[in-house]
PDB file of C-alpha atoms in Angstrom:
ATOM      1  CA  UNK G   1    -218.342 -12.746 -53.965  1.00  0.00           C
ATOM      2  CA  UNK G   2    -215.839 -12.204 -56.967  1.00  0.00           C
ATOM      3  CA  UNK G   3    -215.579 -15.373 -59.689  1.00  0.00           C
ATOM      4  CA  UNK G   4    -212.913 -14.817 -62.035  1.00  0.00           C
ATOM      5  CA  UNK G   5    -213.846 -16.563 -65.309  1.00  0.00           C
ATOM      6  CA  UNK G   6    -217.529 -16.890 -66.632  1.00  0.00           C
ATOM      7  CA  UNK G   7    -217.079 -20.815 -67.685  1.00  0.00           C
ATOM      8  CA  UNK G   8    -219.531 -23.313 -66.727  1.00  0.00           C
ATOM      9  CA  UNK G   9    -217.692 -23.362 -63.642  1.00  0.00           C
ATOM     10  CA  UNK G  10    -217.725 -19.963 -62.585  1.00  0.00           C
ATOM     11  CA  UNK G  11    -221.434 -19.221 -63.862  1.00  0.00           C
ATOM     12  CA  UNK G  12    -222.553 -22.252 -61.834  1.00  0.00           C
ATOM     13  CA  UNK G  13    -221.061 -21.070 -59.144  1.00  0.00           C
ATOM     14  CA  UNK G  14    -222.410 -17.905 -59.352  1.00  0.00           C
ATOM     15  CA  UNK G  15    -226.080 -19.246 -60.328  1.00  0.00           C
ATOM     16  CA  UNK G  16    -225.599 -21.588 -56.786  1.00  0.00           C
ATOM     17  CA  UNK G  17    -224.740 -18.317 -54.928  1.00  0.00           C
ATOM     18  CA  UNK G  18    -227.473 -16.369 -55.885  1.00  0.00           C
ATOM     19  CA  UNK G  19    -229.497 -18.943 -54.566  1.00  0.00           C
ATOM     20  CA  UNK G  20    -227.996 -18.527 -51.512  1.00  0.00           C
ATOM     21  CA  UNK G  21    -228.349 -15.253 -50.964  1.00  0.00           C
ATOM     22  CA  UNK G  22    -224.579 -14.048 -52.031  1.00  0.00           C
ATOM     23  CA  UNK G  23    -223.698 -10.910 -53.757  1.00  0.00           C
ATOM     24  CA  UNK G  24    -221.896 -12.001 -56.701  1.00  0.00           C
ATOM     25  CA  UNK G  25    -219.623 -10.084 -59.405  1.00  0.00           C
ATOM     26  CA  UNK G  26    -218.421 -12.177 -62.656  1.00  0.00           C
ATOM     27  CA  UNK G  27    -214.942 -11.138 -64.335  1.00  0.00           C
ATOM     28  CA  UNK G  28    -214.227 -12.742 -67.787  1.00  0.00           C
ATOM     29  CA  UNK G  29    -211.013 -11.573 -69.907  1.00  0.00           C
ATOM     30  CA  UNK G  30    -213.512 -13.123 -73.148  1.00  0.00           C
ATOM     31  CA  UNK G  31    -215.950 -11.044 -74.218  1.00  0.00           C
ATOM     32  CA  UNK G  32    -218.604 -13.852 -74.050  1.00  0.00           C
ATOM     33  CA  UNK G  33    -219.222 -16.603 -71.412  1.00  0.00           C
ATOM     34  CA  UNK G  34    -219.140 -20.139 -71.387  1.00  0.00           C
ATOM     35  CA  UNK G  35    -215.434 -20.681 -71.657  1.00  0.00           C
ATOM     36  CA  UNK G  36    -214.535 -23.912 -73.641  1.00  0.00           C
ATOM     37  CA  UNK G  37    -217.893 -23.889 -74.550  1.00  0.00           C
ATOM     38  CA  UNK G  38    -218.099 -21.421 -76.383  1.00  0.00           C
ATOM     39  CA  UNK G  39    -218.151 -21.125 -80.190  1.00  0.00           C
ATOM     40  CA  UNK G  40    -216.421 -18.405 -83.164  1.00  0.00           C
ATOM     41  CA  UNK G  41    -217.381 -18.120 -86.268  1.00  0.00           C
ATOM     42  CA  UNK G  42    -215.053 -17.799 -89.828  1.00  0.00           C
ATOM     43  CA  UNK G  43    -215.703 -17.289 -93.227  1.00  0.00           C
ATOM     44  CA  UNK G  44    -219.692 -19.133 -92.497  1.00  0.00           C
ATOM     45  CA  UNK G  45    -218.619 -21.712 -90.597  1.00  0.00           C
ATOM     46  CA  UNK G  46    -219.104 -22.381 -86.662  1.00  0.00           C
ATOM     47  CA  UNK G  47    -216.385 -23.625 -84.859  1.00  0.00           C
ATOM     48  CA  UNK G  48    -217.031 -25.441 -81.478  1.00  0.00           C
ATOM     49  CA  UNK G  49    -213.987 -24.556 -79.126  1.00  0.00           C
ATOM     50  CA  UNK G  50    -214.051 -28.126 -77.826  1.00  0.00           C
ATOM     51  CA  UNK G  51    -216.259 -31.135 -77.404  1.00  0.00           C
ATOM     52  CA  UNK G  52    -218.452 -31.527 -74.668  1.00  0.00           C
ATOM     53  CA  UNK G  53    -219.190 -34.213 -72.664  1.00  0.00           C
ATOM     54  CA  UNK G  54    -222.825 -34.955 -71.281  1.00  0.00           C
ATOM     55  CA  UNK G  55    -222.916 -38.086 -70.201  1.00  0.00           C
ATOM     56  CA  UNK G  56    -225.059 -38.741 -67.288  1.00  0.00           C
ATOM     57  CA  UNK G  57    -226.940 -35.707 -67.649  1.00  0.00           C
ATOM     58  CA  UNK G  58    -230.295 -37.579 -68.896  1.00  0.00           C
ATOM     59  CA  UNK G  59    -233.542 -38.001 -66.420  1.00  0.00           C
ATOM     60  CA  UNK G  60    -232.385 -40.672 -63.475  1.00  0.00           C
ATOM     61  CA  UNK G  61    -229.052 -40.123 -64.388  1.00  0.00           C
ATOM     62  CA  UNK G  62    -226.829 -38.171 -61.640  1.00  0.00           C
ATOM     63  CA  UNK G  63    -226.368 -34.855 -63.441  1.00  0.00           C
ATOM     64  CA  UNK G  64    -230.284 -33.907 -63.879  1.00  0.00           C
ATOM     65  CA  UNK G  65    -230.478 -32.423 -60.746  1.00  0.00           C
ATOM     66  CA  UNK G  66    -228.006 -30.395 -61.345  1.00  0.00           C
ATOM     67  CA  UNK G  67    -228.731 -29.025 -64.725  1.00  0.00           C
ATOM     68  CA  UNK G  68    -232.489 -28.399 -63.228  1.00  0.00           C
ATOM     69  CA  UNK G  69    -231.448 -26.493 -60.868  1.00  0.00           C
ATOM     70  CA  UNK G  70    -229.194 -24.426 -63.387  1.00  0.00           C
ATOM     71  CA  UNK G  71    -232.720 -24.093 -65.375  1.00  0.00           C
ATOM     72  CA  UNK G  72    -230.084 -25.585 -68.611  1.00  0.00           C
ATOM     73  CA  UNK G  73    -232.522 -28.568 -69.530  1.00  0.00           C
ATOM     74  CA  UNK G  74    -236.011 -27.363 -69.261  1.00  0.00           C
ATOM     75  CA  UNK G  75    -237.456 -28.291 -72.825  1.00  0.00           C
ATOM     76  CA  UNK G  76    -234.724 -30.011 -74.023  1.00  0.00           C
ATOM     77  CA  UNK G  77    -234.251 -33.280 -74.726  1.00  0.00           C
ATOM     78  CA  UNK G  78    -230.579 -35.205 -74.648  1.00  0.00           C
ATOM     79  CA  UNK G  79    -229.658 -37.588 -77.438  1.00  0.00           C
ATOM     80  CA  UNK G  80    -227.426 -40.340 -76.206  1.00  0.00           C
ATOM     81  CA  UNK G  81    -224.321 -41.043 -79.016  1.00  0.00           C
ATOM     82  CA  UNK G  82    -222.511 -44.847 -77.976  1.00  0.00           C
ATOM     83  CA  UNK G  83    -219.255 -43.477 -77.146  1.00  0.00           C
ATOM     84  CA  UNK G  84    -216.323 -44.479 -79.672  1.00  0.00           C
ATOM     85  CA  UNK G  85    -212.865 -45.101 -77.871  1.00  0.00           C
ATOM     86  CA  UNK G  86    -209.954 -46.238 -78.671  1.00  0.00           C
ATOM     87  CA  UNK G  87    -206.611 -47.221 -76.711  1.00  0.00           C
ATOM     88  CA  UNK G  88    -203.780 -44.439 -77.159  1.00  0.00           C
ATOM     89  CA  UNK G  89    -201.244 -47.245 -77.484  1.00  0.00           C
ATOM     90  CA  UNK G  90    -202.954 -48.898 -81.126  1.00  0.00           C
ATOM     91  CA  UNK G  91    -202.632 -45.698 -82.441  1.00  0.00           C
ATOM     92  CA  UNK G  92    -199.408 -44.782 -81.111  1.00  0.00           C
ATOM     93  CA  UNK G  93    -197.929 -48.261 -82.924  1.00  0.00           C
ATOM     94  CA  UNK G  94    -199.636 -47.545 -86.098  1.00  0.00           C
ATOM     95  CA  UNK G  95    -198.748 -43.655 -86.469  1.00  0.00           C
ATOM     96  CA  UNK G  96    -196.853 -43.777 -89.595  1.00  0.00           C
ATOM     97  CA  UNK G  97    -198.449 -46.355 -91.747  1.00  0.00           C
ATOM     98  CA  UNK G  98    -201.266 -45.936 -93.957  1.00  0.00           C
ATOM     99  CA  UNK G  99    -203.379 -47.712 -91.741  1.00  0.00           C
ATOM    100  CA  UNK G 100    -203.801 -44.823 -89.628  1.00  0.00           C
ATOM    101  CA  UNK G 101    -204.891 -42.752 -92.095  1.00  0.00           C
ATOM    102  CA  UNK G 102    -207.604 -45.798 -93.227  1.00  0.00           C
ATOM    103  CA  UNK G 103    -208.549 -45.926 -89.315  1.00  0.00           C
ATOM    104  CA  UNK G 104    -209.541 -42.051 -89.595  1.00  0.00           C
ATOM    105  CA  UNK G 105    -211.670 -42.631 -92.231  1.00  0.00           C
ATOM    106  CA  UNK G 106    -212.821 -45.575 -91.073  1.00  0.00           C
ATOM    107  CA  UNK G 107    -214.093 -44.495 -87.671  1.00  0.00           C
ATOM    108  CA  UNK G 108    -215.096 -41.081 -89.325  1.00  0.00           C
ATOM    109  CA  UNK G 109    -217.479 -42.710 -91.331  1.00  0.00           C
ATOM    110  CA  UNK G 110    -218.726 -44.582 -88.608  1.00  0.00           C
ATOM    111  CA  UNK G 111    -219.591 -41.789 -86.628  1.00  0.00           C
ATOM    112  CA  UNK G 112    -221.167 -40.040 -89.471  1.00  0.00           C
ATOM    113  CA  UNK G 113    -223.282 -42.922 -90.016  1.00  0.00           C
ATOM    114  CA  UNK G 114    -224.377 -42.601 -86.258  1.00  0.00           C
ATOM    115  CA  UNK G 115    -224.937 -38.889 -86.635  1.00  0.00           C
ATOM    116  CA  UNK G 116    -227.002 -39.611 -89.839  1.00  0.00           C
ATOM    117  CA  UNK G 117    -229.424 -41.968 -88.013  1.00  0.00           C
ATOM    118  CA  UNK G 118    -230.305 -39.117 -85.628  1.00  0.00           C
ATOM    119  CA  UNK G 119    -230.317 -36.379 -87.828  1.00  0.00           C
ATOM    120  CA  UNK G 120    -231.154 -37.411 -91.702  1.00  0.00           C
ATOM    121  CA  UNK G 121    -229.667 -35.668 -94.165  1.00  0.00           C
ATOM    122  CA  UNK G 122    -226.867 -34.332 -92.150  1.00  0.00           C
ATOM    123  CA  UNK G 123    -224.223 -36.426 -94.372  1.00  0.00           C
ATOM    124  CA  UNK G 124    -224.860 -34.487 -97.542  1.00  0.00           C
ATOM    125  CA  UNK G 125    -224.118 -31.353 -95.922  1.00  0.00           C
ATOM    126  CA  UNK G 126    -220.536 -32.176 -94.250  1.00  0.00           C
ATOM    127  CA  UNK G 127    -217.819 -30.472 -96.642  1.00  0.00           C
ATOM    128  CA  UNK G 128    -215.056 -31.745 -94.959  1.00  0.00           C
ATOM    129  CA  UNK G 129    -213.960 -34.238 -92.212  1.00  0.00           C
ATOM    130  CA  UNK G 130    -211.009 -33.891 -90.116  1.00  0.00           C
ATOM    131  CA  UNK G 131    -210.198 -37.191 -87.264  1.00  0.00           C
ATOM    132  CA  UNK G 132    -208.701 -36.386 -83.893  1.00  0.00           C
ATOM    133  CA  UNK G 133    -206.951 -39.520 -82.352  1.00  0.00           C
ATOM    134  CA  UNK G 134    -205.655 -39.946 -78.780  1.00  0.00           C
ATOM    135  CA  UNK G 135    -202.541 -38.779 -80.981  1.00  0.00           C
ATOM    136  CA  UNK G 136    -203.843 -35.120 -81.842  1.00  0.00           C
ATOM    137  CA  UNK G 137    -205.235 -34.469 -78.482  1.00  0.00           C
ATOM    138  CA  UNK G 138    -201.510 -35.211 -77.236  1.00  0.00           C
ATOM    139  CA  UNK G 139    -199.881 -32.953 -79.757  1.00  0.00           C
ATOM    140  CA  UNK G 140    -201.899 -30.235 -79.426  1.00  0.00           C
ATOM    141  CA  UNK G 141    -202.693 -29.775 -75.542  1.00  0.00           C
ATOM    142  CA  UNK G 142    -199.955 -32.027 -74.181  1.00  0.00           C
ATOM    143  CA  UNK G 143    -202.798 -34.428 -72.139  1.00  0.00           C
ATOM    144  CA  UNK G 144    -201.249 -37.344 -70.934  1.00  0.00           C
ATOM    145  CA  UNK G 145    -201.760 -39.795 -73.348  1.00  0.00           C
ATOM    146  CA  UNK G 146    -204.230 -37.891 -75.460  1.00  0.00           C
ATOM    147  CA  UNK G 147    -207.076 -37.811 -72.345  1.00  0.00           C
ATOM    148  CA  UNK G 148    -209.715 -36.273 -74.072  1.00  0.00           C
ATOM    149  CA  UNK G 149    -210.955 -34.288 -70.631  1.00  0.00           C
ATOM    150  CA  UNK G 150    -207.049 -33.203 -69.555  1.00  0.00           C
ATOM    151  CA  UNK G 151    -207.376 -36.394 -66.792  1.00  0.00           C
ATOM    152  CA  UNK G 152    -206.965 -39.611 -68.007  1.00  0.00           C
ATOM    153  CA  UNK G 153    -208.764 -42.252 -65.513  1.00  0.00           C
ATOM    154  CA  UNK G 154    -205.499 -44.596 -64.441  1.00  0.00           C
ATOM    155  CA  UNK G 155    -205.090 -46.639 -60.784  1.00  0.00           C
ATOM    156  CA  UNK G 156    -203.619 -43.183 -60.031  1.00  0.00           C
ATOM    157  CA  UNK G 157    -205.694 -40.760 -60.902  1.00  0.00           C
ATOM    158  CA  UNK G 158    -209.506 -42.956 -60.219  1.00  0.00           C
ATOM    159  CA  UNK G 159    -209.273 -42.639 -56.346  1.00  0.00           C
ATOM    160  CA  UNK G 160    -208.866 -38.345 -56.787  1.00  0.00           C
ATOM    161  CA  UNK G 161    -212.918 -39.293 -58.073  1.00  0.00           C
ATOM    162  CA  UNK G 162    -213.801 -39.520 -54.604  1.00  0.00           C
ATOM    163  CA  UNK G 163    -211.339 -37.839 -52.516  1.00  0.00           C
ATOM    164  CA  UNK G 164    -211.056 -34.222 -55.136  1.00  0.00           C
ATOM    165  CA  UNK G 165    -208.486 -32.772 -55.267  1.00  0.00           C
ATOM    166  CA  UNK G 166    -207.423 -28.943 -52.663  1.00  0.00           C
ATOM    167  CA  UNK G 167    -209.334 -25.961 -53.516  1.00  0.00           C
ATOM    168  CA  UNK G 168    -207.713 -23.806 -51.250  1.00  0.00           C
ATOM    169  CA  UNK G 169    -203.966 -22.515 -51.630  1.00  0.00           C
ATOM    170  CA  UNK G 170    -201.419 -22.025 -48.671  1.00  0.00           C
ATOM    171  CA  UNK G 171    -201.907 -18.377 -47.082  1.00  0.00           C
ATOM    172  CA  UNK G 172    -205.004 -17.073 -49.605  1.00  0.00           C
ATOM    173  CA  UNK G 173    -207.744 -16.944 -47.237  1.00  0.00           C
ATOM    174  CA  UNK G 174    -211.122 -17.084 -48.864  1.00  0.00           C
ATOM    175  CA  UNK G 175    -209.615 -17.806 -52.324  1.00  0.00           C
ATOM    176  CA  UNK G 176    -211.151 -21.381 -53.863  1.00  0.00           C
ATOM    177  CA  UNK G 177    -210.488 -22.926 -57.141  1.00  0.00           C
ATOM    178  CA  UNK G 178    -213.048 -24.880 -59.227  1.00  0.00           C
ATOM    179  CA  UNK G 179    -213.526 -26.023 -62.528  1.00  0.00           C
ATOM    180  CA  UNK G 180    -211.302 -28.087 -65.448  1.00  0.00           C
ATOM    181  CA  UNK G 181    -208.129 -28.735 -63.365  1.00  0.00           C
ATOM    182  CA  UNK G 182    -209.060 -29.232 -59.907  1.00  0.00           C
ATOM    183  CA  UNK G 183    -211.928 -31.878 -60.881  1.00  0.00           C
ATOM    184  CA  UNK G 184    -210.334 -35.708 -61.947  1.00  0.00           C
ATOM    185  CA  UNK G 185    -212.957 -36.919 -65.017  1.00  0.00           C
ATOM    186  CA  UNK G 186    -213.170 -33.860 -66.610  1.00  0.00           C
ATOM    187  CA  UNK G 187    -216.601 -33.120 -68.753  1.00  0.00           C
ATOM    188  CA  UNK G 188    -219.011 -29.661 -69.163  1.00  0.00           C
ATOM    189  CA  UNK G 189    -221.332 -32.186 -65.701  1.00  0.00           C
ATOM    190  CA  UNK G 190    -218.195 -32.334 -63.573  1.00  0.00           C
ATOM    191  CA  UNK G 191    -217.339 -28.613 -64.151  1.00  0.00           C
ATOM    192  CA  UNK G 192    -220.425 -27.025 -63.432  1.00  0.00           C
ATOM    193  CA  UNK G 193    -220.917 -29.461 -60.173  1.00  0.00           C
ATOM    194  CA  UNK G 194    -217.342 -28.098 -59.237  1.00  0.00           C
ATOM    195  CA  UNK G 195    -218.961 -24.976 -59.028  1.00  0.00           C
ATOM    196  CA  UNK G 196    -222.216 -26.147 -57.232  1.00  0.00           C
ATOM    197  CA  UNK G 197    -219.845 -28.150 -54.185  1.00  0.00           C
ATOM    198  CA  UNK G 198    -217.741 -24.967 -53.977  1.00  0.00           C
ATOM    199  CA  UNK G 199    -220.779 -22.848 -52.972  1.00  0.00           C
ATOM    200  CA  UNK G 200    -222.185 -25.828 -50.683  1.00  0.00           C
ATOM    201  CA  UNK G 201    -218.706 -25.894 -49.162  1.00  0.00           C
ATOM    202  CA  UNK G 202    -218.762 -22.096 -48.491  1.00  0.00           C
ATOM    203  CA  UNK G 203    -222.320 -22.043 -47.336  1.00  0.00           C
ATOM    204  CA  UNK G 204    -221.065 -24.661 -44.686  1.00  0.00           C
ATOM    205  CA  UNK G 205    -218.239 -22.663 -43.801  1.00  0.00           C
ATOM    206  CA  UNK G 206    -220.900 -19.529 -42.939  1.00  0.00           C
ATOM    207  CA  UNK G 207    -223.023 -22.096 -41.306  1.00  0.00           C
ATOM    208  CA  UNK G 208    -225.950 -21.581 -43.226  1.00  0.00           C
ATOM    209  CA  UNK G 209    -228.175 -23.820 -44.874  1.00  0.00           C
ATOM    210  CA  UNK G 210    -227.718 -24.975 -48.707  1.00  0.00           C
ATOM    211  CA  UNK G 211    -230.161 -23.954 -50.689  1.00  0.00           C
ATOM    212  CA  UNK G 212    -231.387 -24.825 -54.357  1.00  0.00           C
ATOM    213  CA  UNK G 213    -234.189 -24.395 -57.047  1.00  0.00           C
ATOM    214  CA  UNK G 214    -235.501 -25.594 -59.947  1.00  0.00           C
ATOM    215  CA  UNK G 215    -236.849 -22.683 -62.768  1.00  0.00           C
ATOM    216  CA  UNK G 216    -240.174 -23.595 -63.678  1.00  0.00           C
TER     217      UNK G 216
END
């Protein structure tokens, strides 16, 4: 089995086809995995290539499993942050004014606050704080209204939740596509289950049984 791209998608799938007794080669044009979550470094600072969403990836939550299973959680602990959002269209009708600017530091500081009660002392070591609003994430990756994840959850886009979206293209036989773009709701938990329902798809396609287990 060849999986182009060593993202969370593509090395879940290939974790979930191991498992399942699959032969399995890994191509990556990076010379590092992980895809968007990955990392580079400059001048001593660490730069995160995006953020990462976790959220219900905690014990009872729906994502354990599947992080288990990957052997990603085993002694670790996740730290649940209340989620700050914001409606693209308050920002849109402020952009201009100086209250934008006052909202960025007003919700930065808010957030730092947060971060501070988790991890003391972490405010006197930030240098310098930069805001991304619904705004930003429009300008610079061209997301429909700012979504965060690429798909912004709409009366359109909420049923694709349940019903996916194809994985297959017209005339490439054995040729699937997972990860990002193919999964409404975005988030590093939806990725790397796009990769886990591709293999469960293929395994019932070979008529053999699913298979999975958790690293001690």
């Amino acid at each position: 089995m060849i999986i182009i791209g060593a993202g969370i998608a593509g090395l879940a799938a290939g974790c979930y086809a191991q498992m399942n007794g699959y032969r399995t080669k890994i191509f990556e044009l990076h010379n590092q995995p992980g895809g968007l979550c990955t990392a580079w470094q400059r001048r001593g600072y660490t730069f995160d290539g995006c953020i990462h969403y976790l959220f219900g990836s905690g014990p009872g939550q729906p994502f354990y499993q599947l992080w288990q299973e990957l052997g990603a959680i085993q002694g670790r602990q996740f730290v649940h942050h209340d989620q700050l959002t914001t409606p693209y269209q308050y920002w849109q009708r402020i952009y201009g004014r100086a209250i934008y600017n006052a909202e960025e530091i007003q919700e930065s500081g808010i957030l730092i606050d947060q971060l501070e009660q988790f991890y003391p002392g972490i405010k006197a070591d930030i240098e310098f704080v930069d805001v991304a609003t619904p705004l930003s994430y429009e300008r610079y990756t061209g997301n429909w209204q700012g979504s965060s994840c690429g798909w912004l959850l709409n009366k359109q886009t909420m049923p694709l939740l349940i019903t996916g979206l194809p994985k297959t293209l017209p005339g490439l036989h054995h040729f699937y596509q997972i990860g990002q773009w193919v999964e409404p709701g975005g988030s590093v938990p939806v990725v790397a289950m796009s990769g886990r329902n591709i293999i469960q798809q293929i395994c019932h396609e070979d008529r053999k049984t699913f298979m999975t287990t958790i690293p001690q």
